mmCIF file with all atom_site columns, C-alpha atoms in Angstrom:
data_model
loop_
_atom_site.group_PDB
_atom_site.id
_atom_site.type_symbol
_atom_site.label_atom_id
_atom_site.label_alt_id
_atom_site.label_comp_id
_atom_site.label_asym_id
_atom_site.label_entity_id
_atom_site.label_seq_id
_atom_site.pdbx_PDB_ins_code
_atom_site.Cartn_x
_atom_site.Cartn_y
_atom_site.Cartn_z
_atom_site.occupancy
_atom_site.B_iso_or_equiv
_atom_site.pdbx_formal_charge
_atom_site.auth_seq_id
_atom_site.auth_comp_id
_atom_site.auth_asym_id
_atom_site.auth_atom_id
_atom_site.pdbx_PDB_model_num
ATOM 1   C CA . UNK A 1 1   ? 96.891  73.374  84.920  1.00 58.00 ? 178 UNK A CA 1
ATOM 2   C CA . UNK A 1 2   ? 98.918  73.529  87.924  1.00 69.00 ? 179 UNK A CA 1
ATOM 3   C CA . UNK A 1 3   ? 97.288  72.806  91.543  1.00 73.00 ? 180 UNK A CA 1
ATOM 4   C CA . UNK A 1 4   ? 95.699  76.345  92.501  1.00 79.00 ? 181 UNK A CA 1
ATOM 5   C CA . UNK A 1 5   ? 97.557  76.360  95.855  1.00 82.00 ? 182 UNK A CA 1
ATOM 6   C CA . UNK A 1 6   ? 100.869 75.883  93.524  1.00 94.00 ? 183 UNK A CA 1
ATOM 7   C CA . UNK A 1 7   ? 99.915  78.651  91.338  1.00 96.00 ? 184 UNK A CA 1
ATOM 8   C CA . UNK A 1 8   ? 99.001  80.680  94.091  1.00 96.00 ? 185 UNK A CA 1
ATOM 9   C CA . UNK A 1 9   ? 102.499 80.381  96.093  1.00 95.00 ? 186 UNK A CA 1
ATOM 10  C CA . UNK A 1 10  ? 104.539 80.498  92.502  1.00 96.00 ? 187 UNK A CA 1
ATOM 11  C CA . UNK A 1 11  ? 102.707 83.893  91.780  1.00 97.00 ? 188 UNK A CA 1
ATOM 12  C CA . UNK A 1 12  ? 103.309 85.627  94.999  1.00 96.00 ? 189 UNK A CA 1
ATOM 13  C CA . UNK A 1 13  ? 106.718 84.597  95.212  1.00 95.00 ? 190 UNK A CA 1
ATOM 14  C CA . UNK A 1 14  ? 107.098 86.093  91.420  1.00 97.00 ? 191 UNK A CA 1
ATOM 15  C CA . UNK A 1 15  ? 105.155 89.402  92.630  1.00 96.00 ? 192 UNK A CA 1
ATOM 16  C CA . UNK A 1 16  ? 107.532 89.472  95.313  1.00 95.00 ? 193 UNK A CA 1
ATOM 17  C CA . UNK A 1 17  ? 110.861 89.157  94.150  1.00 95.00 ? 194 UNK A CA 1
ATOM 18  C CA . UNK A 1 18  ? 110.044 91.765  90.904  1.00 96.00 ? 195 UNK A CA 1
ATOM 19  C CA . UNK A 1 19  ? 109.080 93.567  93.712  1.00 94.00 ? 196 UNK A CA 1
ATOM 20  C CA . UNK A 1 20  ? 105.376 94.124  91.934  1.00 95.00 ? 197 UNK A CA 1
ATOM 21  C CA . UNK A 1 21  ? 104.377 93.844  95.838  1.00 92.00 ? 198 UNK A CA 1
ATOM 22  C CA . UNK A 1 22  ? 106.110 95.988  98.544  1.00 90.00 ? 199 UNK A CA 1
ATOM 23  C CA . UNK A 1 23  ? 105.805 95.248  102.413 1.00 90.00 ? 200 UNK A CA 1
ATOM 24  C CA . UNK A 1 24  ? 106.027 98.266  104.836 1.00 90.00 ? 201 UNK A CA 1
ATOM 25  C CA . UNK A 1 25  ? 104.489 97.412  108.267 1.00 89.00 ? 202 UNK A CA 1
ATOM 26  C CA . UNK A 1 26  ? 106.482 99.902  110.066 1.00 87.00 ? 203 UNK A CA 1
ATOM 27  C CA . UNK A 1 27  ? 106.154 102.458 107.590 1.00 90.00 ? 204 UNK A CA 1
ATOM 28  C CA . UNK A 1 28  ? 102.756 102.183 106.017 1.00 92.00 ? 205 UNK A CA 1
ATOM 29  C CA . UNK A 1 29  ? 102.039 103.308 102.502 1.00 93.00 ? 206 UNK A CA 1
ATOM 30  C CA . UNK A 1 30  ? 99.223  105.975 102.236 1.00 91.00 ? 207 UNK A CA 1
ATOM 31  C CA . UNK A 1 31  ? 96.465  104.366 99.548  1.00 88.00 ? 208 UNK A CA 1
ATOM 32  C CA . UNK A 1 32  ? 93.923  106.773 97.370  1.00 80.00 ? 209 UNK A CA 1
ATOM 33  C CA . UNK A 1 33  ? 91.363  106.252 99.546  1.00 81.00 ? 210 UNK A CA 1
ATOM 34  C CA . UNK A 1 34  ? 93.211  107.423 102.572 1.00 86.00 ? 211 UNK A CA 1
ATOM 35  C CA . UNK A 1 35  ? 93.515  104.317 104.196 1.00 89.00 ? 212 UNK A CA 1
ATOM 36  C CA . UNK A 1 36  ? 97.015  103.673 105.775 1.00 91.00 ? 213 UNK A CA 1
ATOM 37  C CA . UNK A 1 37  ? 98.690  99.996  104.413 1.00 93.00 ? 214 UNK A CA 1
ATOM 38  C CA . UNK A 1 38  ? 101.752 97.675  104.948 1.00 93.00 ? 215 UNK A CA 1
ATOM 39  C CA . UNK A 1 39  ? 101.247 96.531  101.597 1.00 93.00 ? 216 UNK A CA 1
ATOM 40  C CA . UNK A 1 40  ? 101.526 98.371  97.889  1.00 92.00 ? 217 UNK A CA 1
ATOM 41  C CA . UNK A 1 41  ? 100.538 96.079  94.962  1.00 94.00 ? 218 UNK A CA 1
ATOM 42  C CA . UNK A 1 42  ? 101.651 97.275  90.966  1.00 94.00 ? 219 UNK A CA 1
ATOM 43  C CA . UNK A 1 43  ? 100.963 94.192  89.295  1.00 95.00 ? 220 UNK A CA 1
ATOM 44  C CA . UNK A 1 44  ? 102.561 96.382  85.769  1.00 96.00 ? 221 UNK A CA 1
ATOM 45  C CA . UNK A 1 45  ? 105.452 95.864  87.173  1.00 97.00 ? 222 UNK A CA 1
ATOM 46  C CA . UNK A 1 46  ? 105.071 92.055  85.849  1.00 97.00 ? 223 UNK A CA 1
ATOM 47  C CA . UNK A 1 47  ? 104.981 93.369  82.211  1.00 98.00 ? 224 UNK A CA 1
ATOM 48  C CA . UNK A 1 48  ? 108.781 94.354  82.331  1.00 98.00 ? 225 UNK A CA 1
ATOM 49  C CA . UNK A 1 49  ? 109.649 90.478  83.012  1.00 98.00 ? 226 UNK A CA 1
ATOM 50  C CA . UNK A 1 50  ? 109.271 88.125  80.783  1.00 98.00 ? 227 UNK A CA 1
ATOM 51  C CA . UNK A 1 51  ? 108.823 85.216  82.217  1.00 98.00 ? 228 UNK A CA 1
ATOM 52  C CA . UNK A 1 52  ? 106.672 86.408  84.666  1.00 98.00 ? 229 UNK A CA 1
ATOM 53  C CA . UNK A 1 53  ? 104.640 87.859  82.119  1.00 97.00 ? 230 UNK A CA 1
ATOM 54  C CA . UNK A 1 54  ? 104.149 84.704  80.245  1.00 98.00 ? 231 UNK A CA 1
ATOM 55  C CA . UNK A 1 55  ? 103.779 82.464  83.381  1.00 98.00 ? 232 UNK A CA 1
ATOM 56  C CA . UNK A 1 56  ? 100.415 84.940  84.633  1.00 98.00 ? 233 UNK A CA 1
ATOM 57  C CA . UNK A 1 57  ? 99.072  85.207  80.828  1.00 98.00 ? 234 UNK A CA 1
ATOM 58  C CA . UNK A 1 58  ? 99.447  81.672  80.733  1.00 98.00 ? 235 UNK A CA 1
ATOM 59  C CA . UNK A 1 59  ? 98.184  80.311  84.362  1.00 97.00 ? 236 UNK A CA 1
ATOM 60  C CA . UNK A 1 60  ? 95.456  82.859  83.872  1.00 98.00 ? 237 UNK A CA 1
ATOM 61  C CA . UNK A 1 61  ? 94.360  81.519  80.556  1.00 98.00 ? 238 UNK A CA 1
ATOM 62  C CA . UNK A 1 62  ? 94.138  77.894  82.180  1.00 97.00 ? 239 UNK A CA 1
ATOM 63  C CA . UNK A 1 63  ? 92.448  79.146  84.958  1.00 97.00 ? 240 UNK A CA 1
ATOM 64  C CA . UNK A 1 64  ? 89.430  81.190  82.579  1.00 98.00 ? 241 UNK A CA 1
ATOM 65  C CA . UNK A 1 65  ? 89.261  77.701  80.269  1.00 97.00 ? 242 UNK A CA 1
ATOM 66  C CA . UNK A 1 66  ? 88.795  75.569  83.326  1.00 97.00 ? 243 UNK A CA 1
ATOM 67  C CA . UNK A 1 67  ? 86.859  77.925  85.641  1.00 97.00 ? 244 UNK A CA 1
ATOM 68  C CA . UNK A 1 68  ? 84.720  80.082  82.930  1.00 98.00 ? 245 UNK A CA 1
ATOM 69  C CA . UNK A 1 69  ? 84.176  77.794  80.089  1.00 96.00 ? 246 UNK A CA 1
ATOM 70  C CA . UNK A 1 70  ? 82.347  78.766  76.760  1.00 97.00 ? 247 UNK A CA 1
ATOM 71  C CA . UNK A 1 71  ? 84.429  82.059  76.987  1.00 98.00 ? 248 UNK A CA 1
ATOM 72  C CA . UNK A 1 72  ? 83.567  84.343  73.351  1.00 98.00 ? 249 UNK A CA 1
ATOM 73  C CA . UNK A 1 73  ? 85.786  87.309  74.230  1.00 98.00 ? 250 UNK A CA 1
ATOM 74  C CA . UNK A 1 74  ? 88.192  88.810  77.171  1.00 98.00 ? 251 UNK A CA 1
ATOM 75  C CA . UNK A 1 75  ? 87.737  92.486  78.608  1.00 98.00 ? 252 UNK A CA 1
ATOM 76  C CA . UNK A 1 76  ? 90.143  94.379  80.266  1.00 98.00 ? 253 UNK A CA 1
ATOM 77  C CA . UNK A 1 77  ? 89.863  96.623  83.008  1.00 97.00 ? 254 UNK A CA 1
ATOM 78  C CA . UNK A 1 78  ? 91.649  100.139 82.461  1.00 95.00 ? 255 UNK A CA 1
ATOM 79  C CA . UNK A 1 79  ? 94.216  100.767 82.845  1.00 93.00 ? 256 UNK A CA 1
ATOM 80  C CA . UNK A 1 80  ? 96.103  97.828  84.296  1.00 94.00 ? 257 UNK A CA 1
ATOM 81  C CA . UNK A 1 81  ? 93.827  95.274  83.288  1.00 96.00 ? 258 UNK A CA 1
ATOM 82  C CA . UNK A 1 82  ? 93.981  96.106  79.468  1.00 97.00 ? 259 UNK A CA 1
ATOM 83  C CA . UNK A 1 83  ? 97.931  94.780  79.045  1.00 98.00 ? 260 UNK A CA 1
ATOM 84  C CA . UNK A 1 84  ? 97.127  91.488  81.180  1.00 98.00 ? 261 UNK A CA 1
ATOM 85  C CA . UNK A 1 85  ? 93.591  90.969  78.991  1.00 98.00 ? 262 UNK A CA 1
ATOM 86  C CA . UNK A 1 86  ? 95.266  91.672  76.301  1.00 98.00 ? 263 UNK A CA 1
ATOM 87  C CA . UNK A 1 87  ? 97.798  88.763  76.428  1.00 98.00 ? 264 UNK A CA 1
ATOM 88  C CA . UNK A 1 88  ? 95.462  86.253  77.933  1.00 98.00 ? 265 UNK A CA 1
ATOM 89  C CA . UNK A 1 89  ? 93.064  87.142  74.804  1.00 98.00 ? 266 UNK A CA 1
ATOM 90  C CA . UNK A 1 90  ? 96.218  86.531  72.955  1.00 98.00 ? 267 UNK A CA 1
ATOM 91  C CA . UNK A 1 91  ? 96.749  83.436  74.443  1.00 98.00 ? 268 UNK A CA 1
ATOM 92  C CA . UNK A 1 92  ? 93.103  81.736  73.991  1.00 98.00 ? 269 UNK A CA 1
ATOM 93  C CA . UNK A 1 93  ? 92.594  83.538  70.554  1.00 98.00 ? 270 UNK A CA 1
ATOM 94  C CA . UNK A 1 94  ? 89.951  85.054  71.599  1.00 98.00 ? 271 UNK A CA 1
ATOM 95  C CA . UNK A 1 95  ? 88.767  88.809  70.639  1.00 98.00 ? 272 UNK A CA 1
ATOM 96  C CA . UNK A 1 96  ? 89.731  91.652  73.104  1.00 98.00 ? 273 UNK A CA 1
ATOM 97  C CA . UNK A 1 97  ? 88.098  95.006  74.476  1.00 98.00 ? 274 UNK A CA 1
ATOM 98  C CA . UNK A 1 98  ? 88.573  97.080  77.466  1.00 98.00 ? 275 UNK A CA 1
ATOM 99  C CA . UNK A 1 99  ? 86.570  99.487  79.250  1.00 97.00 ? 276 UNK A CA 1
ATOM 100 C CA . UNK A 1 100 ? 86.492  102.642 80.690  1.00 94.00 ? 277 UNK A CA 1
ATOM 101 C CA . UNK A 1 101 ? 85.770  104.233 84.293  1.00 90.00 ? 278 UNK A CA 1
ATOM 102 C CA . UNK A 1 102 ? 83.313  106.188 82.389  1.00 87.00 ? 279 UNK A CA 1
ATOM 103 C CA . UNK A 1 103 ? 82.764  107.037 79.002  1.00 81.00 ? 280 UNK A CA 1
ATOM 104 C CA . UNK A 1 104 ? 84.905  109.407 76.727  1.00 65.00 ? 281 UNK A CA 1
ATOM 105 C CA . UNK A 1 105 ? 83.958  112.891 77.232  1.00 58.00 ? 282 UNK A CA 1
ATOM 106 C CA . UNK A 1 106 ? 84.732  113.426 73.042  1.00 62.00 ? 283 UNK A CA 1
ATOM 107 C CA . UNK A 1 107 ? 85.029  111.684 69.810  1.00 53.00 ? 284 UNK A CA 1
ATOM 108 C CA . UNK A 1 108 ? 82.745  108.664 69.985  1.00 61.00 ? 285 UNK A CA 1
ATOM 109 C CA . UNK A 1 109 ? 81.778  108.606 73.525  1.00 63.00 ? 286 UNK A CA 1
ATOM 110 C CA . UNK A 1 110 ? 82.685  105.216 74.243  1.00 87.00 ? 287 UNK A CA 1
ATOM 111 C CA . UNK A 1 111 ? 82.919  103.551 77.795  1.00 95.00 ? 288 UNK A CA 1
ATOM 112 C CA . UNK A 1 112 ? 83.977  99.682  76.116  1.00 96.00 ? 289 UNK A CA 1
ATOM 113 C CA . UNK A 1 113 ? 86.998  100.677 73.532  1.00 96.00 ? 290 UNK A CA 1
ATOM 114 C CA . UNK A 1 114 ? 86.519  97.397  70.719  1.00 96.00 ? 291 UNK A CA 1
ATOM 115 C CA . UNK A 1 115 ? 84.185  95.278  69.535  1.00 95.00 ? 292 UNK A CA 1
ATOM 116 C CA . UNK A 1 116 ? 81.227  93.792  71.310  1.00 97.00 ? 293 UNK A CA 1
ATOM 117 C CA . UNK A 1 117 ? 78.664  91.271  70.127  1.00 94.00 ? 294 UNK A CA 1
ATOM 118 C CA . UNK A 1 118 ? 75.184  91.018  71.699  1.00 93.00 ? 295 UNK A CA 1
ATOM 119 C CA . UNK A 1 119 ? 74.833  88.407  74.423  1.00 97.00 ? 296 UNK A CA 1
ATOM 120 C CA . UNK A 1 120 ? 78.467  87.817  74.026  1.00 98.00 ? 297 UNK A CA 1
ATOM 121 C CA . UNK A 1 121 ? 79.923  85.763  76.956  1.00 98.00 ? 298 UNK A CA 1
ATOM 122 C CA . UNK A 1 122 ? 82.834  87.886  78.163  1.00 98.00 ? 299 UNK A CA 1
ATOM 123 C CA . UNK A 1 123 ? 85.278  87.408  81.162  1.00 98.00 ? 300 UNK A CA 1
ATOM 124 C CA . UNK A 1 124 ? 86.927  90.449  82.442  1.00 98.00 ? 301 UNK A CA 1
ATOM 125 C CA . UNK A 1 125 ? 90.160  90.592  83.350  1.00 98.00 ? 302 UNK A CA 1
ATOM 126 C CA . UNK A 1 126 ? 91.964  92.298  86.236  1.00 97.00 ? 303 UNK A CA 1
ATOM 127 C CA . UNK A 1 127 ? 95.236  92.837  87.949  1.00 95.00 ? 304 UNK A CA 1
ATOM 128 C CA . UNK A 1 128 ? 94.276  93.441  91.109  1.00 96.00 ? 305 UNK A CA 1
ATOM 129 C CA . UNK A 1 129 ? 90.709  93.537  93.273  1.00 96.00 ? 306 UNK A CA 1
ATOM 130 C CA . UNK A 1 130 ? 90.772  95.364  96.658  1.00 92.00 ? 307 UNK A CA 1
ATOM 131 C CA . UNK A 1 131 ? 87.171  96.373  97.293  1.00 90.00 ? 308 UNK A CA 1
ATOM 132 C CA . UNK A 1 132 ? 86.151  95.148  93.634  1.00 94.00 ? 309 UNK A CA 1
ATOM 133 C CA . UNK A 1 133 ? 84.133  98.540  93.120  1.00 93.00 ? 310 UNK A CA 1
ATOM 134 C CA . UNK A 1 134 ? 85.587  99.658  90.233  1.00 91.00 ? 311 UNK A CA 1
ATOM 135 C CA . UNK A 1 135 ? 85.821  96.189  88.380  1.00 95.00 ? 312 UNK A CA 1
ATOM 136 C CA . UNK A 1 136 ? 82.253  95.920  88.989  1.00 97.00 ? 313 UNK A CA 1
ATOM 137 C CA . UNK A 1 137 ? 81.446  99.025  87.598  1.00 95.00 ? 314 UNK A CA 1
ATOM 138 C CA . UNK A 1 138 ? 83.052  97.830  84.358  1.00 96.00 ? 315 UNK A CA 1
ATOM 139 C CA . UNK A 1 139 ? 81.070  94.495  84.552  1.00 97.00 ? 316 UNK A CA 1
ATOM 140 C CA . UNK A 1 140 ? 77.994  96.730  85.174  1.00 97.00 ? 317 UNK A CA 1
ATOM 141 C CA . UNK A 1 141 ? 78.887  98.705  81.765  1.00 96.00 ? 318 UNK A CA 1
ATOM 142 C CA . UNK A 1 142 ? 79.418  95.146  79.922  1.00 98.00 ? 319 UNK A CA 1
ATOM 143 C CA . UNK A 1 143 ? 75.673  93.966  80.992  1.00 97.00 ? 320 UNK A CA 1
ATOM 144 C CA . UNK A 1 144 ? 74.163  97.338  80.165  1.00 95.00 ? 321 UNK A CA 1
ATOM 145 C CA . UNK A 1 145 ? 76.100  96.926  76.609  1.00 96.00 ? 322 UNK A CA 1
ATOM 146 C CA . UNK A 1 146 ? 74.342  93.601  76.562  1.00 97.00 ? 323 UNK A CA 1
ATOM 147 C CA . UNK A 1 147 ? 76.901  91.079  77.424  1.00 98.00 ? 324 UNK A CA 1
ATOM 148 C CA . UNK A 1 148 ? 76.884  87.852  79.328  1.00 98.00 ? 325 UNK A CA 1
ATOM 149 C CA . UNK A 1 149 ? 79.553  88.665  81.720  1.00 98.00 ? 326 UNK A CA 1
ATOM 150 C CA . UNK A 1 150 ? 80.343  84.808  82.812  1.00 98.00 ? 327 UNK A CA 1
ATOM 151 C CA . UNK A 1 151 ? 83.230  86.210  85.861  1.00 98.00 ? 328 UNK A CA 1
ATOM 152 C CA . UNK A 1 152 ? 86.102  87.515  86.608  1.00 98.00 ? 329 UNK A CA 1
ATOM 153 C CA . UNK A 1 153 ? 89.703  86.477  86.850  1.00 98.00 ? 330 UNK A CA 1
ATOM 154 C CA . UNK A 1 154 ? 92.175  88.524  88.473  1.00 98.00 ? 331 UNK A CA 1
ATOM 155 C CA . UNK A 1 155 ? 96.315  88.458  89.843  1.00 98.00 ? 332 UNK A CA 1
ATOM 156 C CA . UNK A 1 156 ? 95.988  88.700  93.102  1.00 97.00 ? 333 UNK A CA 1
ATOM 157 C CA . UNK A 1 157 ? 93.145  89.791  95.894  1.00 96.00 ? 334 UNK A CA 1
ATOM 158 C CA . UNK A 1 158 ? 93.597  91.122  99.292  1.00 94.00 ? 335 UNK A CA 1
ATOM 159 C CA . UNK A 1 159 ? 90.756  89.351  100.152 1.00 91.00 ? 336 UNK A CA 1
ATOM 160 C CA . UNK A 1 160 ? 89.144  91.682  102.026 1.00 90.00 ? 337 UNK A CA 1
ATOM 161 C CA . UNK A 1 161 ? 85.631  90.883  103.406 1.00 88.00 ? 338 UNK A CA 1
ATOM 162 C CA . UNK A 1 162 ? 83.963  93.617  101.564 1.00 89.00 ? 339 UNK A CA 1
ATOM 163 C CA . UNK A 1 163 ? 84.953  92.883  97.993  1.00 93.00 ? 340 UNK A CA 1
ATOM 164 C CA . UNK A 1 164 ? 83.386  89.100  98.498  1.00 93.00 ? 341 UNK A CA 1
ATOM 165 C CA . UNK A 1 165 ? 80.256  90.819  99.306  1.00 95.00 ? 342 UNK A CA 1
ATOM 166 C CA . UNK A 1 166 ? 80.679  93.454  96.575  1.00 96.00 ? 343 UNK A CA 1
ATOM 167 C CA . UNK A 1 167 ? 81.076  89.879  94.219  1.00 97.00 ? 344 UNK A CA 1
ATOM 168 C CA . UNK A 1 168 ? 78.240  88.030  95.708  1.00 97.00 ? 345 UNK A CA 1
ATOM 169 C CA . UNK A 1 169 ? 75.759  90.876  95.606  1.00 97.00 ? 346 UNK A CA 1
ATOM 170 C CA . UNK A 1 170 ? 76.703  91.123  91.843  1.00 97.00 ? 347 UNK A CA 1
ATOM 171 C CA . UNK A 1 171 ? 76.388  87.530  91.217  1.00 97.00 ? 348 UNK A CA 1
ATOM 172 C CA . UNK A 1 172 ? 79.565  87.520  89.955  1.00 98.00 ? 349 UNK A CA 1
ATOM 173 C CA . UNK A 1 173 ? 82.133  84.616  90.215  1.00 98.00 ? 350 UNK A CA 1
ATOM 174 C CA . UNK A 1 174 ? 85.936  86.052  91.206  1.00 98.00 ? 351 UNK A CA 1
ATOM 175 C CA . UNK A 1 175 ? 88.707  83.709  90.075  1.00 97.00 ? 352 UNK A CA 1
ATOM 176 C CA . UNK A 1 176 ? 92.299  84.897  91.489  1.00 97.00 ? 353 UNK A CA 1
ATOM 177 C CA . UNK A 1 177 ? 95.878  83.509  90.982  1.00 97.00 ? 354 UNK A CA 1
ATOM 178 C CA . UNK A 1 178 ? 96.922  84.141  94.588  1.00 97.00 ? 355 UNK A CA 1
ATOM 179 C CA . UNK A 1 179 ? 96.097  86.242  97.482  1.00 95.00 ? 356 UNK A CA 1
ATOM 180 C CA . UNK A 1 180 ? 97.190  87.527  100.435 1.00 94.00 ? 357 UNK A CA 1
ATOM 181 C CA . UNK A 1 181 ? 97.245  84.628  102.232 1.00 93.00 ? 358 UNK A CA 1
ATOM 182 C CA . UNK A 1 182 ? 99.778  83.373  100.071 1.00 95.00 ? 359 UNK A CA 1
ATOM 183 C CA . UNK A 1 183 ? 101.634 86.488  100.038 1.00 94.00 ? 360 UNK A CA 1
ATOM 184 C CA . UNK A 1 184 ? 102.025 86.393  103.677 1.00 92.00 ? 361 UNK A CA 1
ATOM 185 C CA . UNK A 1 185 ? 103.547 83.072  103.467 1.00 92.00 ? 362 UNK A CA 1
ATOM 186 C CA . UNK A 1 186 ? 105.924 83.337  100.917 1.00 93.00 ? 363 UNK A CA 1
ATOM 187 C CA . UNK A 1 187 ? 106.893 86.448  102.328 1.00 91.00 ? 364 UNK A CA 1
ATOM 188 C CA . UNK A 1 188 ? 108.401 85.588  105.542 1.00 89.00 ? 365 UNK A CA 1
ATOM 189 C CA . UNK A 1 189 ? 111.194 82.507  103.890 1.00 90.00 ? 366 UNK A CA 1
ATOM 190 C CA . UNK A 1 190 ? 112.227 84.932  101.509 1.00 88.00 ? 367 UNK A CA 1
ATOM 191 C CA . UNK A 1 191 ? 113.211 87.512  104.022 1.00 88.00 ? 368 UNK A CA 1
ATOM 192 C CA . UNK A 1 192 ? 110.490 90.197  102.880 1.00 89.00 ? 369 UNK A CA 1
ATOM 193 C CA . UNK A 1 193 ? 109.377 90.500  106.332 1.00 89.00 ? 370 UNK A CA 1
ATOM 194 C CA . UNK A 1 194 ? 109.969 89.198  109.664 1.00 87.00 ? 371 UNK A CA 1
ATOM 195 C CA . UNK A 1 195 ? 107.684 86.268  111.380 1.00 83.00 ? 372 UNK A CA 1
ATOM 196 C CA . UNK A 1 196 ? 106.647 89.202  114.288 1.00 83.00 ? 373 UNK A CA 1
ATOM 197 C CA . UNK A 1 197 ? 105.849 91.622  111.826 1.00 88.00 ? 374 UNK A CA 1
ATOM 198 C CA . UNK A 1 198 ? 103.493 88.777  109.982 1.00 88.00 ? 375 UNK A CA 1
ATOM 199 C CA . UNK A 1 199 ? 100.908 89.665  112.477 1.00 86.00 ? 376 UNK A CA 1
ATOM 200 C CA . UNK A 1 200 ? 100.665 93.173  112.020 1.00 87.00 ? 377 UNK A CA 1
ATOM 201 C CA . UNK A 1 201 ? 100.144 92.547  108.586 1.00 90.00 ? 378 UNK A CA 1
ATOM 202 C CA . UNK A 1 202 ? 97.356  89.748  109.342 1.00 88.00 ? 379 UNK A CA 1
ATOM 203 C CA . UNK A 1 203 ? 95.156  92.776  111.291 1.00 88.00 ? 380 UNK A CA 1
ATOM 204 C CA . UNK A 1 204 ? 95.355  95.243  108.937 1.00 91.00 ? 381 UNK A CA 1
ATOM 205 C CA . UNK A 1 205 ? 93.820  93.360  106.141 1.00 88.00 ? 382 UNK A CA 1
ATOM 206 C CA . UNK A 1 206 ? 91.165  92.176  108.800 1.00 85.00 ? 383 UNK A CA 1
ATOM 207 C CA . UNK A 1 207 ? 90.145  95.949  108.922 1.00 85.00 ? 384 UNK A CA 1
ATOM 208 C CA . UNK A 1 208 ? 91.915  97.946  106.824 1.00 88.00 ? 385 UNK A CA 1
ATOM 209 C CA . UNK A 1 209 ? 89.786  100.825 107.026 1.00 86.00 ? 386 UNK A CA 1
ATOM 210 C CA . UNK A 1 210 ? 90.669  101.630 110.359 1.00 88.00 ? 387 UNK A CA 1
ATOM 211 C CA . UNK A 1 211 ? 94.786  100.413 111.059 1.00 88.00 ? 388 UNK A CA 1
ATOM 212 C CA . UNK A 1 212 ? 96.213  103.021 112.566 1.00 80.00 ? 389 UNK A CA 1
ATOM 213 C CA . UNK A 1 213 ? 94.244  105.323 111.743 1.00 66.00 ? 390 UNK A CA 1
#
């Protein structure tokens, strides 16, 4: 496997220029939540390129068999974790399942969509963690379903304080490509945005809650 600080400059700079990643200081997205960001992250946007495609499934795969060994099975996170799972499942020939926000309101009821062993050591797979409360809710549905949920490995993190709390008060290990850190840096030589604007971008993620609010 490549050195993780490689990996971690390679990816950004891929998430960059298929413009998966969009930088806006001056004219902030508006997130779900309501919070106002310089940043918009759509990691599916990696799926319609396909060598970046196969570069994450396989620089993810190395990462699980080196950081998460003794790996049984890969879940995915819906909705954008399921494609990414599903390759790196592909990749280590491993079996795959995803799960739900919440479980189907008809049919069979099911919150984890495939196959699930008891005591099964799973990794879950994401595209991207911002405050990690919805992948944990999936890793809380894998437990209850009686899996060994050994950690997760994501694309990219903003690294915000609160989703390493989230992580540690799960016990969960997080294992991520690259991060904003990265982003920032490959960001500025490729003309994304402007070595001024790099501080802007450095306080909002510090509180991100509050920028400009």
């Amino acid at each position: 496997m490549e050195q993780s600080q490689t990996v971690a400059a390679r990816v950004a700079q891929m998430l960059l220029e298929v413009k998966a990643v969009r930088l806006s200081p001056d004219a902030p997205f508006t997130w779900a939540s309501g919070w106002k960001s310089p940043i918009y992250c759509d990691n599916r946007v990696t799926l319609s390129s396909p060598s970046v495609r196969t570069y994450i499934k396989n620089v993810l795969a190395d990462l699980i068999k080196k950081e998460l060994p003794g790996v049984e099975a890969i879940a995915g996170v819906a909705t954008a974790g399921i494609p990414q799972g599903a390759l790196v499942a592909d990749a280590l020939n491993l079996p795959f399942l995803y799960v739900r926000p919440k479980p189907k309101d008809h049919g069979m009821g099911n919150q984890i969509e495939g196959r699930l062993e008891p005591g099964q050591k799973v990794v879950v797979v994401e595209d991207l963690i911002s405050t990690g409360g919805s992948s944990l809710k999936a890793v809380d549905a894998l437990r209850q379903a009686g899996a060994e949920v050994l950690g997760m490995a994501a694309i990219f993190t903003y690294g915000f304080p609160v989703s390493g709390q989230n992580f540690q008060a799960a016990g969960l290990p997080l294992h991520t490509l690259s991060d904003y850190e990265a982003l920032l840096h490959a960001a500025v030589p490729l003309g994304y945005v402007t070595a001024d604007q790099v501080e802007t971008l450095a306080e909002w993620r510090r509180s991100p809650e509050t920028w400009k609010q």
